[in-house]
């Protein structure tokens, strides 16, 4: 019998609601496999700040350190409420980035996946969607502008200025490239490299390292694409992409666009993998406007559980079953109010009902 410890950080806004549904799924997996999941809930985000004065308190750090994997809900407050927390203690800067740094989770996998059962959510025309969209965005997560030196002040002329540094060294670039190449060789053997080497030196080095590594993966075809052009192509012809690799900031922006072409960021789970620890989180925010209404779809959180099963617990078959169960619920015509308008022909259900239906399908499969 395997016993895994999972730190469960439900987060802010809709976080606790969608986390509760993800836990139901873990229970089903536990029931029918030779495995136990020890769930270790811990405060993280704005809620932790208000309780402990710290968005990533020591007690949570200790729990995460001891866990085999971390399941993390969305964090953050709306623009106005954010002002109640000093800038450096706000959940993004005070919790999320420190977590990424602490566990060195440099490889962020964000599936942009639109199987037939979800096609009606997409704003793209059916002829553009074709047989569906199946992209894996690989985002470097602990370098670049996010983690470079930051400086803000007033210069000698009395003019306010800001300076942020975009820094990468070759080891940071090569490790994410290897992740992307390995994944590409398991999929369609097509890697699209996203860069901006016509302007940024960081992209020149990025591309140089890629060229050096590429011969180790002779079966993978590499296509280079400028980030701005990729943004257009994601809308015009998403089928041209399979695995995409990009630096941190490009990945932040293009992965949100990925959510856009699916129809909602609510359809974007993710895995953040480091050398010794991984955490799993939806790619979206805490949606304070719909929190507590039981209308948020838990897809991104349950999808994050599926990614955890596959990457941290070597349970790829169960991961597949979880994806299939969610798609089966959509295929039956169900949706939640965050994803669909009333009267749009879907059978509207709540967050909790969606979770229950996924569990039902999972038990069948
Ligand atoms: C994401 C989020 C974070 C990021 C924020 C919350 C700091 O937008 O995971 O994409 O920018 O990386
Ligand atoms: Mn983002």
Coordinates of N, CA, C and O in Angstrom, one line a residue, residues 65-163:
X65 N 6.7 21.3 2.8 CA 8.0 20.6 2.8 C 7.8 19.1 3.1 O 8.5 18.3 2.5
X66 N 6.9 18.8 3.9 CA 6.7 17.4 4.3 C 5.9 16.6 3.3 O 5.8 15.4 3.4
X67 N 5.2 17.3 2.4 CA 4.3 16.6 1.5 C 4.9 16.0 0.3 O 6.0 16.5 -0.1
X68 N 4.3 15.0 -0.3 CA 4.8 14.4 -1.5 C 4.4 15.2 -2.7 O 5.0 15.2 -3.8
X69 N 3.3 15.9 -2.6 CA 2.8 16.8 -3.7 C 1.9 17.9 -3.0 O 1.4 17.7 -1.9
X70 N 1.7 18.9 -3.8 CA 0.9 20.0 -3.3 C -0.2 20.3 -4.2 O 0.0 20.5 -5.4
X71 N -1.4 20.4 -3.7 CA -2.6 20.8 -4.5 C -3.0 22.2 -4.1 O -3.3 22.4 -2.9
X72 N -2.9 23.1 -5.0 CA -3.0 24.5 -4.6 C -4.2 25.1 -5.4 O -4.2 25.1 -6.6
X73 N -5.1 25.7 -4.7 CA -6.2 26.5 -5.3 C -5.8 27.8 -5.7 O -4.6 28.3 -5.4
X74 N -6.6 28.6 -6.4 CA -6.3 29.9 -6.8 C -6.2 30.9 -5.6 O -6.9 30.6 -4.6
X75 N -5.4 31.9 -5.8 CA -5.3 32.9 -4.7 C -5.5 34.3 -5.2 O -5.5 34.5 -6.4
X76 N -5.7 35.2 -4.2 CA -5.8 36.6 -4.6 C -7.1 37.2 -4.3 O -8.1 36.5 -4.0
X77 N -7.1 38.6 -4.2 CA -8.3 39.3 -3.9 C -8.6 40.2 -5.1 O -7.8 40.4 -6.0
X78 N -9.8 40.8 -5.1 CA -10.1 41.8 -6.2 C -9.2 43.0 -6.0 O -8.6 43.2 -4.9
X79 N -9.2 43.9 -7.0 CA -8.3 45.0 -7.0 C -8.4 45.9 -5.7 O -7.4 46.2 -5.1
X80 N -9.6 46.2 -5.3 CA -9.8 47.0 -4.1 C -9.3 46.3 -2.8 O -8.6 46.9 -2.0
X81 N -9.8 45.1 -2.6 CA -9.4 44.4 -1.4 C -7.9 44.1 -1.3 O -7.4 44.0 -0.2
X82 N -7.3 44.0 -2.5 CA -5.8 43.8 -2.4 C -5.1 44.9 -1.7 O -4.1 44.6 -1.1
X83 N -5.7 46.1 -1.7 CA -5.0 47.2 -1.1 C -5.0 47.1 0.4 O -4.3 47.8 1.1
X84 N -5.7 46.1 1.0 CA -5.7 45.9 2.4 C -4.4 45.2 2.8 O -4.2 45.0 4.0
X85 N -3.7 44.7 1.9 CA -2.5 44.0 2.2 C -1.3 44.7 1.6 O -1.3 45.2 0.4
X86 N -0.2 44.9 2.4 CA 1.0 45.6 1.8 C 1.5 44.9 0.6 O 1.4 43.6 0.5
X87 N 2.0 45.7 -0.4 CA 2.3 45.1 -1.7 C 3.2 43.8 -1.7 O 2.9 42.8 -2.3
X88 N 4.2 43.8 -0.8 CA 5.1 42.6 -0.9 C 4.5 41.4 -0.1 O 5.0 40.3 -0.2
X89 N 3.4 41.7 0.6 CA 2.8 40.5 1.3 C 1.5 40.0 0.5 O 0.9 39.1 0.9
X90 N 1.2 40.7 -0.6 CA 0.0 40.3 -1.3 C 0.3 38.8 -1.9 O 1.4 38.5 -2.1
X91 N -0.8 38.1 -2.0 CA -0.6 36.7 -2.2 C 0.3 36.3 -3.4 O 1.0 35.3 -3.3
X92 N 0.2 37.1 -4.5 CA 1.1 36.7 -5.6 C 2.5 36.8 -5.3 O 3.3 35.9 -5.5
X93 N 2.9 38.0 -4.8 CA 4.3 38.2 -4.4 C 4.7 37.6 -3.1 O 5.8 37.2 -2.9
X94 N 3.7 37.5 -2.2 CA 4.0 37.0 -0.8 C 3.9 35.5 -0.7 O 4.3 34.9 0.3
X95 N 3.2 34.8 -1.6 CA 3.0 33.4 -1.4 C 3.3 32.6 -2.7 O 4.2 31.7 -2.7
X96 N 2.7 33.0 -3.8 CA 2.9 32.1 -5.0 C 4.3 32.1 -5.5 O 4.9 31.1 -5.8
X97 N 4.9 33.3 -5.7 CA 6.3 33.4 -6.2 C 7.3 32.7 -5.2 O 8.1 32.0 -5.6
X98 N 7.1 33.0 -3.9 CA 8.0 32.3 -2.9 C 7.8 30.8 -3.0 O 8.8 30.0 -2.9
X99 N 6.6 30.3 -3.3 CA 6.4 28.8 -3.4 C 7.2 28.3 -4.6 O 7.9 27.3 -4.6
X100 N 7.0 29.0 -5.7 CA 7.8 28.6 -6.9 C 9.3 28.6 -6.7 O 10.0 27.7 -7.1
X101 N 9.7 29.7 -6.0 CA 11.2 29.8 -5.8 C 11.6 28.7 -4.8 O 12.6 28.0 -5.1
X102 N 10.9 28.4 -3.7 CA 11.3 27.5 -2.7 C 11.4 26.1 -3.3 O 12.4 25.4 -3.0
X103 N 10.5 25.7 -4.2 CA 10.5 24.3 -4.7 C 11.1 24.3 -6.1 O 11.1 23.2 -6.7
X104 N 11.6 25.4 -6.5 CA 12.3 25.5 -7.8 C 11.5 24.8 -8.9 O 12.0 24.1 -9.7
X105 N 10.2 25.1 -8.9 CA 9.3 24.5 -9.9 C 9.4 25.2 -11.3 O 8.6 25.9 -11.7
X106 N 10.5 24.8 -11.9 CA 10.8 25.5 -13.2 C 10.0 25.1 -14.4 O 9.9 25.9 -15.3
X107 N 9.4 24.0 -14.3 CA 8.7 23.5 -15.5 C 7.2 23.5 -15.2 O 6.6 22.8 -14.4
X108 N 6.5 24.4 -16.0 CA 5.1 24.5 -15.8 C 4.4 24.0 -17.1 O 4.6 24.5 -18.2
X109 N 3.5 23.0 -16.9 CA 2.8 22.4 -18.0 C 1.4 22.9 -18.0 O 0.7 22.7 -17.0
X110 N 0.9 23.5 -19.1 CA -0.4 24.0 -19.1 C -1.1 23.5 -20.4 O -0.9 23.9 -21.5
X111 N -1.9 22.4 -20.2 CA -2.6 21.9 -21.3 C -3.7 22.8 -21.8 O -4.5 23.4 -21.0
X112 N -3.7 23.0 -23.1 CA -4.8 23.8 -23.8 C -5.6 22.7 -24.6 O -5.2 22.4 -25.7
X113 N -6.6 22.2 -24.0 CA -7.1 21.0 -24.6 C -8.6 21.2 -24.8 O -9.4 21.5 -23.9
X114 N -9.0 21.0 -26.0 CA -10.5 21.2 -26.4 C -11.0 20.0 -27.1 O -11.0 20.0 -28.4
X115 N -11.3 18.9 -26.4 CA -11.9 17.8 -27.1 C -13.3 18.1 -27.5 O -13.9 19.1 -27.1
X116 N -13.9 17.2 -28.3 CA -15.2 17.5 -28.8 C -16.3 17.9 -27.8 O -17.1 18.8 -28.0
X117 N -16.2 17.3 -26.6 CA -17.2 17.5 -25.6 C -17.2 18.9 -25.1 O -18.1 19.4 -24.5
X118 N -16.1 19.6 -25.3 CA -15.9 21.0 -24.8 C -16.0 22.0 -25.9 O -15.9 23.2 -25.7
X119 N -16.1 21.6 -27.2 CA -16.0 22.5 -28.3 C -17.0 23.6 -28.3 O -16.7 24.7 -28.7
X120 N -18.2 23.4 -27.7 CA -19.2 24.5 -27.7 C -18.8 25.6 -26.8 O -19.4 26.7 -26.9
X121 N -17.8 25.4 -25.9 CA -17.4 26.5 -25.1 C -16.5 27.5 -25.8 O -16.3 28.7 -25.5
X122 N -15.8 27.0 -26.9 CA -14.8 27.9 -27.6 C -15.4 29.0 -28.4 O -16.4 28.8 -29.1
X123 N -14.8 30.2 -28.4 CA -15.3 31.2 -29.3 C -14.8 31.1 -30.7 O -15.3 31.8 -31.6
X124 N -14.0 30.1 -31.0 CA -13.5 29.9 -32.3 C -14.5 29.1 -33.2 O -15.3 28.4 -32.7
X125 N -14.5 29.4 -34.5 CA -15.4 28.8 -35.4 C -15.1 27.3 -35.6 O -13.9 26.9 -35.5
X126 N -16.1 26.5 -35.8 CA -15.9 25.0 -35.9 C -14.8 24.7 -37.0 O -14.0 23.8 -36.8
X127 N -14.8 25.4 -38.1 CA -13.8 25.1 -39.1 C -12.3 25.4 -38.6 O -11.4 24.8 -39.1
X128 N -12.2 26.2 -37.6 CA -10.9 26.5 -37.1 C -10.5 25.4 -36.0 O -9.4 25.0 -35.9
X129 N -11.5 25.0 -35.3 CA -11.3 24.0 -34.2 C -11.0 22.7 -34.9 O -10.2 21.9 -34.4
X130 N -11.6 22.4 -36.0 CA -11.4 21.1 -36.7 C -11.7 19.9 -35.7 O -12.8 19.9 -35.1
X131 N -10.8 19.0 -35.6 CA -11.0 17.8 -34.8 C -10.7 18.1 -33.3 O -10.7 17.2 -32.4
X132 N -10.5 19.4 -32.9 CA -10.3 19.7 -31.5 C -8.9 20.3 -31.4 O -8.1 20.3 -32.3
X133 N -8.6 20.9 -30.2 CA -7.3 21.5 -29.9 C -6.6 20.7 -28.9 O -7.3 20.2 -27.9
X134 N -5.4 20.4 -29.1 CA -4.6 19.7 -28.1 C -3.2 20.2 -28.0 O -2.3 19.6 -28.7
X135 N -3.0 21.2 -27.2 CA -1.7 21.8 -27.1 C -1.2 21.6 -25.7 O -1.9 21.7 -24.7
X136 N 0.1 21.5 -25.5 CA 0.7 21.6 -24.2 C 1.7 22.7 -24.2 O 2.7 22.7 -24.9
X137 N 1.4 23.7 -23.4 CA 2.3 24.9 -23.3 C 3.3 24.5 -22.1 O 2.8 24.2 -21.0
X138 N 4.5 24.7 -22.4 CA 5.6 24.4 -21.4 C 6.2 25.8 -21.1 O 6.8 26.4 -22.0
X139 N 5.9 26.2 -19.9 CA 6.4 27.6 -19.5 C 7.5 27.5 -18.5 O 7.3 26.8 -17.5
X140 N 8.6 28.2 -18.7 CA 9.6 28.3 -17.7 C 9.0 29.1 -16.6 O 8.4 30.2 -16.8
X141 N 9.2 28.6 -15.3 CA 8.4 29.3 -14.2 C 9.2 30.0 -13.1 O 8.6 30.6 -12.3
X142 N 10.5 29.8 -13.2 CA 11.2 30.5 -12.0 C 12.3 31.4 -12.5 O 13.3 31.7 -11.7
X143 N 12.3 31.9 -13.7 CA 13.3 32.8 -14.2 C 12.7 34.1 -14.8 O 11.5 34.3 -14.7
X144 N 13.5 34.8 -15.6 CA 13.0 35.9 -16.3 C 12.6 37.1 -15.5 O 13.0 37.2 -14.3
X145 N 11.7 37.9 -16.0 CA 11.3 39.1 -15.4 C 10.7 38.9 -14.0 O 10.8 39.7 -13.1
X146 N 10.0 37.8 -13.8 CA 9.4 37.5 -12.6 C 10.3 37.5 -11.4 O 10.0 37.9 -10.3
X147 N 11.5 37.0 -11.7 CA 12.4 36.8 -10.5 C 13.7 37.6 -10.6 O 14.5 37.6 -9.7
X148 N 13.8 38.5 -11.6 CA 15.0 39.3 -11.8 C 14.9 40.5 -10.8 O 13.9 40.7 -10.1
X149 N 16.0 41.2 -10.7 CA 16.1 42.3 -9.8 C 15.1 43.4 -10.1 O 14.9 43.6 -11.3
X150 N 14.5 44.0 -9.1 CA 13.5 45.0 -9.3 C 13.9 46.2 -8.5 O 14.4 46.1 -7.4
X151 N 13.7 47.4 -9.2 CA 14.1 48.6 -8.5 C 13.1 49.7 -8.9 O 12.7 49.7 -10.1
X152 N 12.8 50.5 -8.0 CA 11.8 51.6 -8.3 C 12.3 52.8 -7.5 O 12.7 52.7 -6.3
X153 N 12.2 53.9 -8.1 CA 12.7 55.1 -7.4 C 12.5 56.4 -8.1 O 11.8 56.5 -9.1
X154 N 13.3 57.4 -7.7 CA 13.3 58.7 -8.3 C 14.8 58.9 -8.8 O 15.7 58.8 -7.9
X155 N 15.0 59.3 -10.0 CA 16.4 59.5 -10.5 C 16.9 60.9 -10.1 O 16.2 61.7 -9.5
X156 N 18.1 61.1 -10.6 CA 18.7 62.4 -10.2 C 18.0 63.6 -10.7 O 18.1 64.7 -10.2
X157 N 17.2 63.4 -11.8 CA 16.5 64.5 -12.4 C 15.1 64.6 -11.7 O 14.2 65.4 -12.1
X158 N 14.9 63.8 -10.7 CA 13.6 63.9 -10.0 C 12.5 63.2 -10.7 O 11.3 63.4 -10.4
X159 N 12.8 62.3 -11.7 CA 11.8 61.6 -12.5 C 11.7 60.2 -11.9 O 12.7 59.5 -11.6
X160 N 10.4 59.8 -11.6 CA 10.2 58.4 -11.1 C 10.6 57.4 -12.2 O 10.2 57.6 -13.4
X161 N 11.2 56.3 -11.8 CA 11.6 55.3 -12.8 C 11.4 53.9 -12.1 O 11.3 53.7 -10.9
X162 N 11.4 52.9 -13.0 CA 11.4 51.5 -12.6 C 12.3 50.7 -13.4 O 12.5 51.0 -14.6
X163 N 12.9 49.7 -12.8 CA 13.9 48.9 -13.6 C 13.6 47.4 -13.2 O 13.7 47.1 -12.0

